[in-house]
Short mmCIF file of C-alpha atoms in Angstrom, two decimals:
data_model
loop_
_atom_site.label_atom_id
_atom_site.label_comp_id
_atom_site.label_asym_id
_atom_site.label_seq_id
_atom_site.Cartn_x
_atom_site.Cartn_y
_atom_site.Cartn_z
CA MET R 1160 -7.71 -9.13 -28.50
CA ASP R 1161 -7.31 -8.17 -24.86
CA ALA R 1162 -3.71 -6.19 -25.39
CA GLU R 1163 -2.24 -9.04 -23.25
CA GLU R 1164 -3.28 -11.35 -26.51
CA LYS R 1165 -1.63 -9.89 -29.02
CA PRO R 1166 1.97 -10.83 -30.74
CA ALA R 1167 4.08 -8.64 -28.52
CA GLU R 1168 6.93 -11.03 -27.39
CA SER R 1169 10.11 -9.46 -27.77
CA ASP R 1170 11.85 -12.79 -29.85
CA ASN R 1171 14.58 -12.69 -27.04
CA MET R 1172 16.09 -10.15 -29.24
CA GLU R 1173 19.35 -7.81 -29.14
CA GLU R 1174 19.03 -4.27 -29.13
CA TRP R 1175 21.95 -2.64 -31.71
CA THR R 1176 22.62 1.40 -31.22
CA LEU R 1177 24.83 3.27 -32.66
CA SER R 1178 27.45 6.12 -31.33
CA ALA R 1179 27.53 9.79 -32.64
CA LYS R 1180 31.08 8.14 -33.62
CA ASN R 1181 29.76 5.27 -36.12
CA GLU R 1182 31.01 2.79 -33.43
CA THR R 1183 28.60 0.27 -32.96
CA SER R 1184 27.40 -0.89 -29.68
CA VAL R 1185 25.47 -3.87 -28.27
CA SER R 1186 23.27 -3.55 -24.97
CA PRO R 1187 20.72 -5.97 -23.71
CA ASN R 1188 16.40 -4.83 -24.37
CA SER R 1189 16.12 -4.67 -20.77
CA SER R 1190 12.96 -2.47 -20.61
CA GLN R 1191 10.00 -3.81 -23.28
CA ASP R 1192 6.29 -3.24 -24.11
CA THR R 1193 5.22 -5.91 -22.81
CA ALA R 1194 1.86 -5.20 -25.36
CA PRO R 1195 3.38 -2.63 -27.90
CA LEU R 1196 0.67 -0.11 -29.88
CA GLY R 1197 -2.05 -2.75 -27.47
CA HIS R 1198 -0.98 -1.40 -24.61
CA PRO R 1199 -3.62 1.08 -24.06
CA ARG R 1200 -5.81 -1.35 -21.88
CA ASP R 1201 -3.52 -1.12 -18.52
CA ASN R 1202 -4.09 1.83 -17.06
CA THR R 1203 -0.57 2.85 -15.73
CA GLY R 1204 0.29 6.79 -16.17
CA GLN R 1205 -3.19 7.33 -17.77
CA SER R 1206 -4.31 9.64 -14.72
CA GLU R 1207 -1.57 11.92 -16.08
CA ALA R 1208 -0.20 13.72 -18.94
CA PHE R 1209 3.26 12.80 -20.21
CA GLY R 1210 4.88 16.00 -21.33
CA SER R 1211 2.44 19.21 -22.65
CA PRO R 1212 3.29 21.25 -26.01
CA GLY R 1213 6.58 23.35 -23.91
CA ASP R 1214 8.26 20.06 -22.50
CA ARG R 1215 10.06 18.56 -25.70
CA ALA R 1216 13.58 18.65 -26.14
CA VAL R 1217 15.19 19.00 -29.80
CA TYR R 1218 18.63 17.43 -30.51
CA PRO R 1219 20.87 18.09 -33.20
CA PRO R 1220 21.20 14.47 -34.68
CA ASN R 1221 24.51 14.20 -34.61
CA ILE R 1222 24.78 14.33 -30.43
CA TYR R 1223 21.28 12.01 -29.73
CA ALA R 1224 20.12 10.10 -32.18
CA PRO R 1225 21.22 7.56 -34.41
CA GLN R 1226 23.53 7.28 -37.44
CA ALA R 1227 21.95 6.96 -40.88
CA GLN R 1228 23.86 3.70 -43.26
CA ALA R 1229 23.78 3.18 -46.32
CA PHE R 1230 24.53 0.43 -48.36
CA TYR R 1231 24.28 -1.17 -51.74
CA CYS R 1232 23.83 -3.99 -52.71
CA ARG R 1233 22.68 -6.67 -55.83
CA ASP R 1234 19.24 -7.72 -53.06
CA MET R 1235 17.91 -3.59 -53.62
CA GLU R 1236 18.68 -2.81 -50.29
CA VAL R 1237 19.43 0.99 -49.85
CA ALA R 1238 19.91 1.93 -46.65
CA GLN R 1239 19.55 1.02 -42.74
CA CYS R 1240 19.36 2.62 -39.25
CA TYR R 1241 18.19 2.10 -35.80
CA LEU R 1242 16.21 4.89 -34.27
CA ASP R 1243 16.40 5.96 -30.39
CA GLY R 1244 13.57 4.04 -29.49
CA ASN R 1245 10.84 1.35 -30.26
CA ALA R 1246 9.84 2.17 -33.96
CA ASP R 1247 6.17 2.03 -34.84
CA ALA R 1248 5.29 4.43 -38.13
CA VAL R 1249 7.06 5.65 -41.36
CA GLU R 1250 5.58 8.36 -43.56
CA PHE R 1251 7.36 10.05 -46.66
CA CYS R 1252 6.03 13.55 -47.52
CA THR R 1253 3.59 13.96 -49.55
CA HIS R 1254 4.02 16.81 -51.57
CA GLU R 1255 6.17 18.61 -53.72
CA PRO R 1256 9.76 19.08 -53.39
CA TYR R 1257 9.80 17.30 -50.19
CA HIS R 1258 8.88 13.92 -51.27
CA ASN R 1259 12.66 12.27 -50.16
CA VAL R 1260 11.39 13.70 -46.73
CA LEU R 1261 10.70 10.39 -44.69
CA ALA R 1262 9.19 10.35 -41.10
CA ALA R 1263 10.22 7.97 -38.23
CA ALA R 1264 7.76 7.66 -35.21
CA THR R 1265 8.71 5.84 -32.13
CA TYR R 1266 6.50 4.31 -28.63
CA THR R 1267 8.06 3.44 -25.71
CA LEU R 1268 7.26 2.26 -22.45
CA GLN R 1269 9.65 3.45 -19.58
CA GLU R 1270 8.88 0.97 -16.54
CA GLY R 1271 8.95 1.48 -13.00
CA ASP R 1272 7.32 3.35 -9.87
CA ARG R 1273 5.81 5.92 -12.44
CA PRO R 1274 5.27 3.76 -15.95
CA SER R 1275 5.48 6.50 -18.72
CA ARG R 1276 5.76 6.14 -23.22
CA THR R 1277 8.00 8.29 -24.52
CA GLY R 1278 8.64 9.00 -28.84
CA SER R 1279 10.51 11.21 -30.79
CA ILE R 1280 9.95 12.11 -34.79
CA SER R 1281 12.45 11.89 -36.36
CA LEU R 1282 13.07 13.16 -40.58
CA PHE R 1283 15.58 12.06 -43.29
CA ASP R 1284 16.63 12.95 -46.65
CA VAL R 1285 16.50 10.14 -48.86
CA ASN R 1286 17.55 10.14 -52.06
CA PRO R 1287 19.20 6.82 -53.55
CA ASP R 1288 19.81 8.14 -57.21
CA MET R 1289 22.48 11.18 -54.69
CA GLY R 1290 23.50 7.67 -52.74
CA ARG R 1291 21.48 10.04 -49.29
CA PHE R 1292 20.68 8.85 -46.20
CA GLU R 1293 20.59 11.32 -43.50
CA LEU R 1294 19.15 12.44 -40.53
CA PHE R 1295 18.51 15.62 -40.71
CA TYR R 1296 15.91 16.47 -37.49
CA ARG R 1297 15.00 14.87 -34.19
CA VAL R 1298 12.08 15.83 -31.84
CA GLU R 1299 11.62 13.63 -28.46
CA THR R 1300 7.79 14.12 -27.88
CA VAL R 1301 5.40 11.58 -25.19
CA GLY R 1302 4.74 7.71 -26.57
CA ILE R 1303 3.17 8.22 -30.82
CA PHE R 1304 0.65 5.66 -32.17
CA ASP R 1305 0.46 7.53 -35.58
CA ILE R 1306 1.83 9.88 -37.23
CA LYS R 1307 0.22 11.38 -41.19
CA TRP R 1308 1.23 13.98 -43.27
CA SER R 1309 -1.19 15.81 -44.52
CA PRO R 1310 -2.89 15.83 -48.58
CA VAL R 1311 -1.67 18.14 -50.42
CA VAL R 1312 -4.15 20.55 -51.08
CA GLY R 1313 -3.76 24.06 -53.32
CA ASN R 1314 -0.92 25.88 -51.04
CA VAL R 1315 -1.60 24.81 -47.86
CA GLY R 1316 2.17 23.84 -46.25
CA PRO R 1317 3.21 19.97 -45.30
CA MET R 1318 2.15 19.32 -42.15
CA LEU R 1319 2.30 15.88 -39.87
CA ALA R 1320 -0.24 14.77 -37.56
CA GLN R 1321 0.49 13.11 -34.59
CA ALA R 1322 -1.69 10.66 -32.10
CA ASP R 1323 -0.38 10.31 -28.28
CA ALA R 1324 -0.20 7.94 -24.99
CA ASP R 1325 -1.56 11.75 -23.85
CA GLY R 1326 -4.97 11.43 -25.40
CA TYR R 1327 -3.33 14.77 -27.69
CA LEU R 1328 -3.22 15.33 -31.14
CA ARG R 1329 -0.67 17.85 -32.48
CA VAL R 1330 -0.15 19.20 -35.69
CA HIS R 1331 3.30 20.20 -36.90
CA GLY R 1332 4.94 22.24 -39.79
CA LEU R 1333 7.40 21.08 -41.61
CA GLU R 1334 9.15 24.91 -42.58
CA CYS R 1335 12.85 25.74 -42.80
CA CYS R 1336 14.94 26.15 -39.66
CA SER R 1337 15.24 30.60 -38.29
CA ASN R 1338 19.07 29.80 -39.24
CA GLY R 1339 18.24 30.36 -42.34
CA GLY R 1340 19.64 27.49 -45.34
CA ASP R 1341 18.39 25.24 -46.71
CA SER R 1342 18.30 23.02 -43.64
CA LEU R 1343 13.95 21.92 -42.75
CA SER R 1344 12.15 21.36 -39.48
CA LEU R 1345 9.48 20.75 -37.52
CA LYS R 1346 7.49 23.26 -35.61
CA GLU R 1347 4.64 22.48 -33.59
CA ILE R 1348 1.29 24.28 -34.79
CA VAL R 1349 -1.12 23.66 -32.34
CA GLY R 1350 -1.56 20.56 -29.96
CA LYS R 1351 -4.82 19.92 -27.73
CA LYS R 1352 -5.59 16.62 -25.10
CA ILE R 1353 -8.60 16.22 -26.80
CA SER R 1354 -9.47 12.79 -24.65
CA SER R 1355 -8.24 11.53 -21.29
CA SER R 1356 -7.62 7.52 -23.12
CA MET R 1357 -5.16 7.38 -25.86
CA CYS R 1358 -5.00 8.89 -29.83
CA LEU R 1359 -4.20 5.63 -31.55
CA CYS R 1360 -4.97 6.29 -35.21
CA VAL R 1361 -5.37 9.26 -37.12
CA ASP R 1362 -6.33 10.53 -40.63
CA TRP R 1363 -6.77 13.86 -42.35
CA ASN R 1364 -10.15 14.86 -44.65
CA PRO R 1365 -9.20 15.53 -47.72
CA SER R 1366 -9.57 19.78 -47.63
CA THR R 1367 -7.42 18.96 -44.10
CA THR R 1368 -10.46 20.88 -42.20
CA SER R 1369 -10.30 18.53 -40.31
CA ILE R 1370 -8.57 15.68 -38.40
CA LEU R 1371 -9.71 11.67 -37.73
CA VAL R 1372 -9.06 10.20 -34.75
CA GLY R 1373 -9.11 7.21 -33.30
CA LEU R 1374 -9.09 6.50 -29.25
CA SER R 1375 -8.35 3.03 -26.85
CA ASP R 1376 -11.80 3.56 -25.50
CA GLY R 1377 -13.60 2.81 -28.76
CA SER R 1378 -14.53 6.47 -29.81
CA VAL R 1379 -13.77 8.43 -32.10
CA SER R 1380 -13.13 12.18 -32.88
CA VAL R 1381 -13.57 13.81 -35.67
CA VAL R 1382 -11.55 17.66 -34.54
CA SER R 1383 -11.43 20.37 -37.01
CA PHE R 1384 -8.61 22.83 -38.04
CA LEU R 1385 -8.79 25.88 -39.15
CA GLU R 1386 -6.93 29.36 -38.09
CA SER R 1387 -4.67 27.03 -37.08
CA GLN R 1388 -6.97 25.54 -34.23
CA LEU R 1389 -8.14 22.27 -33.09
CA ASN R 1390 -12.16 21.66 -31.96
CA VAL R 1391 -13.18 18.57 -31.46
CA ILE R 1392 -16.84 19.31 -33.83
CA GLN R 1393 -18.31 15.60 -32.93
CA GLU R 1394 -17.17 12.51 -31.20
CA TRP R 1395 -19.26 8.78 -30.69
CA LYS R 1396 -18.45 5.49 -28.57
CA ALA R 1397 -18.28 4.00 -31.69
CA HIS R 1398 -16.71 0.66 -31.11
CA ASP R 1399 -16.39 -1.59 -27.28
CA PHE R 1400 -12.87 -2.04 -27.25
CA GLU R 1401 -9.48 -0.50 -28.85
CA LEU R 1402 -10.39 2.05 -32.49
CA TRP R 1403 -6.59 0.73 -34.38
CA ALA R 1404 -8.23 2.23 -37.96
CA ALA R 1405 -10.19 4.88 -38.83
CA SER R 1406 -10.76 7.03 -42.18
CA PHE R 1407 -12.22 9.17 -43.68
CA ASP R 1408 -13.52 8.42 -47.88
CA ILE R 1409 -11.54 10.17 -49.94
CA HIS R 1410 -14.25 10.95 -52.63
CA GLN R 1411 -16.97 10.84 -50.18
CA PRO R 1412 -15.54 12.49 -47.23
CA GLN R 1413 -18.51 13.03 -45.69
CA LEU R 1414 -17.97 8.89 -44.87
CA VAL R 1415 -16.10 7.74 -42.32
CA TYR R 1416 -14.29 4.19 -41.57
CA THR R 1417 -13.22 2.71 -38.37
CA GLY R 1418 -12.37 -0.98 -37.45
CA SER R 1419 -11.53 -1.29 -33.93
CA ASP R 1420 -10.52 -4.72 -31.66
CA ASP R 1421 -13.98 -6.11 -30.91
CA CYS R 1422 -13.67 -7.34 -34.59
CA LYS R 1423 -16.28 -4.87 -36.51
CA PHE R 1424 -15.76 -2.32 -39.11
CA SER R 1425 -18.21 0.65 -38.75
CA CYS R 1426 -19.16 3.30 -42.04
CA TRP R 1427 -20.00 6.71 -40.43
CA ASP R 1428 -21.80 9.63 -42.43
CA LEU R 1429 -20.82 12.53 -40.66
CA ARG R 1430 -24.37 14.71 -42.41
CA ASP R 1431 -26.77 12.35 -40.72
CA GLY R 1432 -24.92 12.63 -36.98
CA PRO R 1433 -22.06 10.67 -35.66
CA SER R 1434 -25.37 8.28 -34.49
CA ASN R 1435 -26.27 7.28 -37.20
CA LEU R 1436 -24.22 4.40 -38.56
CA VAL R 1437 -23.96 4.11 -42.30
CA PHE R 1438 -23.49 0.24 -42.35
CA GLN R 1439 -21.41 -1.96 -39.37
CA ASN R 1440 -20.28 -6.18 -40.43
CA SER R 1441 -19.55 -8.37 -37.38
CA LYS R 1442 -19.75 -11.25 -39.12
CA VAL R 1443 -16.24 -11.13 -41.63
CA HIS R 1444 -13.65 -9.86 -39.65
CA LYS R 1445 -12.21 -13.23 -36.83
CA MET R 1446 -9.88 -10.80 -35.02
CA GLY R 1447 -9.53 -7.92 -34.58
CA VAL R 1448 -9.57 -4.57 -37.61
CA CYS R 1449 -5.99 -3.24 -38.08
CA CYS R 1450 -6.30 -0.95 -40.74
CA ILE R 1451 -8.97 0.26 -43.25
CA ALA R 1452 -7.43 2.29 -47.21
CA LYS R 1453 -9.77 2.97 -49.48
CA SER R 1454 -8.05 3.40 -53.24
CA PRO R 1455 -7.41 6.43 -54.65
CA ARG R 1456 -8.79 5.19 -57.92
CA ASN R 1457 -11.51 3.36 -57.38
CA PRO R 1458 -14.03 5.03 -55.16
CA ASN R 1459 -15.62 1.49 -54.24
CA ILE R 1460 -13.06 -0.34 -53.67
CA LEU R 1461 -12.04 0.08 -49.85
CA PHE R 1462 -9.25 -1.98 -47.86
CA THR R 1463 -9.71 -3.59 -44.22
CA GLY R 1464 -6.14 -5.69 -42.07
CA SER R 1465 -7.31 -7.70 -39.80
CA TYR R 1466 -5.07 -9.56 -36.50
CA ASP R 1467 -6.71 -12.73 -38.62
CA GLU R 1468 -3.50 -12.64 -41.10
CA HIS R 1469 -6.15 -11.41 -43.37
CA LEU R 1470 -6.16 -8.46 -45.90
CA ARG R 1471 -9.45 -7.97 -47.38
CA LEU R 1472 -11.39 -6.02 -50.26
CA TRP R 1473 -14.56 -4.51 -49.79
CA ASP R 1474 -16.64 -2.93 -52.96
CA VAL R 1475 -18.91 -0.42 -50.68
CA ARG R 1476 -21.54 -0.91 -52.54
CA SER R 1477 -22.47 -3.74 -51.58
CA ILE R 1478 -20.87 -4.28 -48.06
CA SER R 1479 -21.82 -7.40 -46.48
CA LYS R 1480 -19.37 -9.58 -47.69
CA PRO R 1481 -16.04 -9.16 -49.41
CA VAL R 1482 -15.26 -8.74 -53.19
CA ASN R 1483 -13.17 -11.56 -52.85
CA GLU R 1484 -14.86 -14.04 -50.05
CA THR R 1485 -12.02 -15.90 -49.04
CA SER R 1486 -10.01 -12.79 -49.22
CA ILE R 1487 -6.03 -12.64 -49.16
CA CYS R 1488 -3.50 -14.67 -46.20
CA LEU R 1489 -0.41 -13.25 -45.49
CA GLY R 1490 0.45 -14.88 -42.53
CA GLY R 1491 0.82 -11.94 -39.70
CA GLY R 1492 -1.56 -9.81 -38.75
CA VAL R 1493 -1.87 -6.87 -41.69
CA TRP R 1494 -1.29 -3.54 -38.92
CA ARG R 1495 -0.63 -2.09 -42.07
CA VAL R 1496 -1.84 -0.99 -45.88
CA LYS R 1497 -0.25 1.35 -48.01
CA HIS R 1498 -1.39 1.75 -51.59
CA HIS R 1499 1.19 2.60 -54.65
CA PRO R 1500 1.64 6.24 -55.49
CA TYR R 1501 1.51 5.42 -58.80
CA GLU R 1502 0.72 1.78 -60.77
CA PRO R 1503 -2.89 0.58 -59.93
CA GLY R 1504 -4.17 -2.41 -57.72
CA VAL R 1505 -0.52 -2.42 -56.64
CA VAL R 1506 -0.40 -2.68 -52.19
CA LEU R 1507 2.33 -2.82 -49.88
CA ALA R 1508 1.69 -4.29 -46.32
CA ALA R 1509 2.92 -4.51 -42.67
CA CYS R 1510 2.34 -7.67 -41.60
CA MET R 1511 3.39 -7.81 -37.66
CA HIS R 1512 5.22 -12.32 -37.61
CA ASN R 1513 5.61 -11.86 -41.13
CA GLY R 1514 7.54 -8.85 -42.58
CA PHE R 1515 6.26 -6.98 -45.09
CA VAL R 1516 4.31 -7.80 -48.22
CA VAL R 1517 4.21 -6.23 -51.36
CA VAL R 1518 0.46 -7.73 -53.42
CA LYS R 1519 -1.35 -7.00 -56.56
CA ILE R 1520 -4.90 -6.89 -56.72
CA ASN R 1521 -6.17 -7.96 -60.60
CA GLU R 1522 -9.73 -8.40 -60.98
CA GLU R 1523 -10.74 -8.55 -57.32
CA LYS R 1524 -8.31 -11.57 -57.43
CA GLY R 1525 -4.92 -10.71 -55.39
CA GLU R 1526 -1.65 -11.85 -55.81
CA VAL R 1527 1.56 -11.77 -53.37
CA MET R 1528 4.56 -10.71 -55.65
CA GLU R 1529 7.08 -9.62 -52.71
CA THR R 1530 7.68 -10.84 -48.63
CA TYR R 1531 10.54 -9.27 -47.51
CA THR R 1532 11.46 -10.53 -44.04
CA LYS R 1533 15.19 -8.19 -43.08
CA HIS R 1534 13.14 -7.67 -40.03
CA GLY R 1535 14.05 -9.07 -36.81
CA SER R 1536 11.28 -7.83 -35.28
CA LEU R 1537 7.00 -7.05 -35.47
CA ALA R 1538 6.57 -5.66 -39.10
CA TYR R 1539 4.10 -2.20 -37.99
CA GLY R 1540 5.34 0.99 -40.36
CA ALA R 1541 5.64 1.54 -43.57
CA ASP R 1542 5.15 3.55 -46.78
CA TRP R 1543 6.44 4.66 -50.88
CA GLN R 1544 8.14 6.99 -51.46
CA ARG R 1545 6.28 9.39 -54.48
CA GLY R 1546 8.93 9.52 -57.80
CA ASN R 1547 10.07 12.79 -58.54
CA LEU R 1548 13.65 12.84 -57.64
CA SER R 1549 14.95 12.09 -61.15
CA HIS R 1550 15.07 9.52 -63.77
CA LYS R 1551 18.08 8.40 -63.73
CA VAL R 1552 16.97 4.90 -61.29
CA LYS R 1553 13.60 4.18 -63.02
CA GLN R 1554 12.67 1.85 -59.42
CA ASN R 1555 12.13 5.52 -57.11
CA SER R 1556 8.74 5.55 -57.54
CA SER R 1557 8.81 2.01 -55.86
CA VAL R 1558 11.15 3.07 -53.07
CA VAL R 1559 10.31 1.34 -49.81
CA ALA R 1560 10.59 2.62 -45.91
CA THR R 1561 9.46 -0.08 -43.03
CA CYS R 1562 10.33 -0.48 -39.85
CA SER R 1563 9.94 -2.69 -37.16
CA PHE R 1564 9.02 -2.10 -33.53
CA TYR R 1565 11.74 -4.52 -30.35
CA ASP R 1566 14.90 -3.98 -33.06
CA ARG R 1567 14.38 -0.69 -33.43
CA LEU R 1568 15.15 -0.73 -36.92
CA LEU R 1569 14.67 1.75 -40.18
CA ARG R 1570 15.20 0.05 -43.84
CA ILE R 1571 14.78 1.54 -47.22
CA TRP R 1572 14.62 -0.77 -50.20
CA ILE R 1573 13.32 -0.68 -53.10
CA PRO R 1574 11.10 -4.46 -54.48
CA GLU R 1575 12.42 -6.80 -56.91
CA SER R 1576 8.84 -8.05 -58.03
CA SER R 1577 8.60 -6.65 -61.84
CA VAL R 1578 4.80 -4.85 -61.62
CA VAL R 1579 6.22 -2.24 -59.94
CA LYS R 1580 9.77 -1.82 -61.49
CA GLN R 1581 7.91 -1.64 -65.02
CA LEU R 1582 6.76 2.48 -64.00
#
């Protein structure tokens, strides 16, 4: 799909922001990106990188950043807030004891004579048991397309990788603030410009020794991360158009999967050289491939999501067609898919024009358990919270964070589906 063809209309919504005093104000959304996340094919601002690592400002959340609003009601809503920019990614920390830490990222096109793309990362403390939903840190960045917490490996602490609109890959560490106490912040460990194209997606190798990055020119980069240094060790032209999905195989990390606007879904073996393609499927997806998610429990199962509104289940031993040939139509472009951290076969999907969907996969067939439509704009970011906080509320392991683009809304909620309550 061309960037202009992607489903990116503003829905003529008004933008709600909260002042530092928690007073509500309304302002029209006068500057909206005509193609959120699908805009990299324009050539505005690409000749000059926006923002080097030293350009960014960190703001105390009670001065510049929106305030979190917690609320409780019978339909399992927990909390919400409005971010400082167009919201496109949310990720709960995977490391103990930081499962309560939620990172939310934004991407906003600043139009004008010299267009630029700005963004931010906000950190929230999310603990439904304690009735707590607090913004405790925010850093201003360039526009962000994707973020990903590092996997849990040995005694390596939590790190957050960031894919930038200016072609940078950045890695932040979560650490205690220098002024002491229990407060946390992000500290940039390293940032490196790896391409003149935009970095659209990012994934960690299971050992955290390398990072996979998909680029807007259809290329993919494998970047080593050793001794706090980033170095591109492989890069090749994998697709014809924007590469929105790039993922390591968590069971066989020598394999990587890629998906693109060219409707192709591919696998590459890093041991054989980047030009040696393991397989490529170009017939099943009717529109661009948006996301790829390997099952954490079954080494043979993999999911893909597409603009064609289908979630597809694949057996990588027979990649010529999906396991369920008819797949699962979710009623909106499937932008993100996240596996439940504990319940096998349960996935959360961000479906752009159809909100967020909880799906149960059972015996190679899929069933929609729940559709969450309380966002008023494009559904992009979604994640499950790991549930080690306490046992007061059984549903803690099923707490969900979701965000939508134009209305800048972040919501915390608990699915009503019985399949994710019986944990």
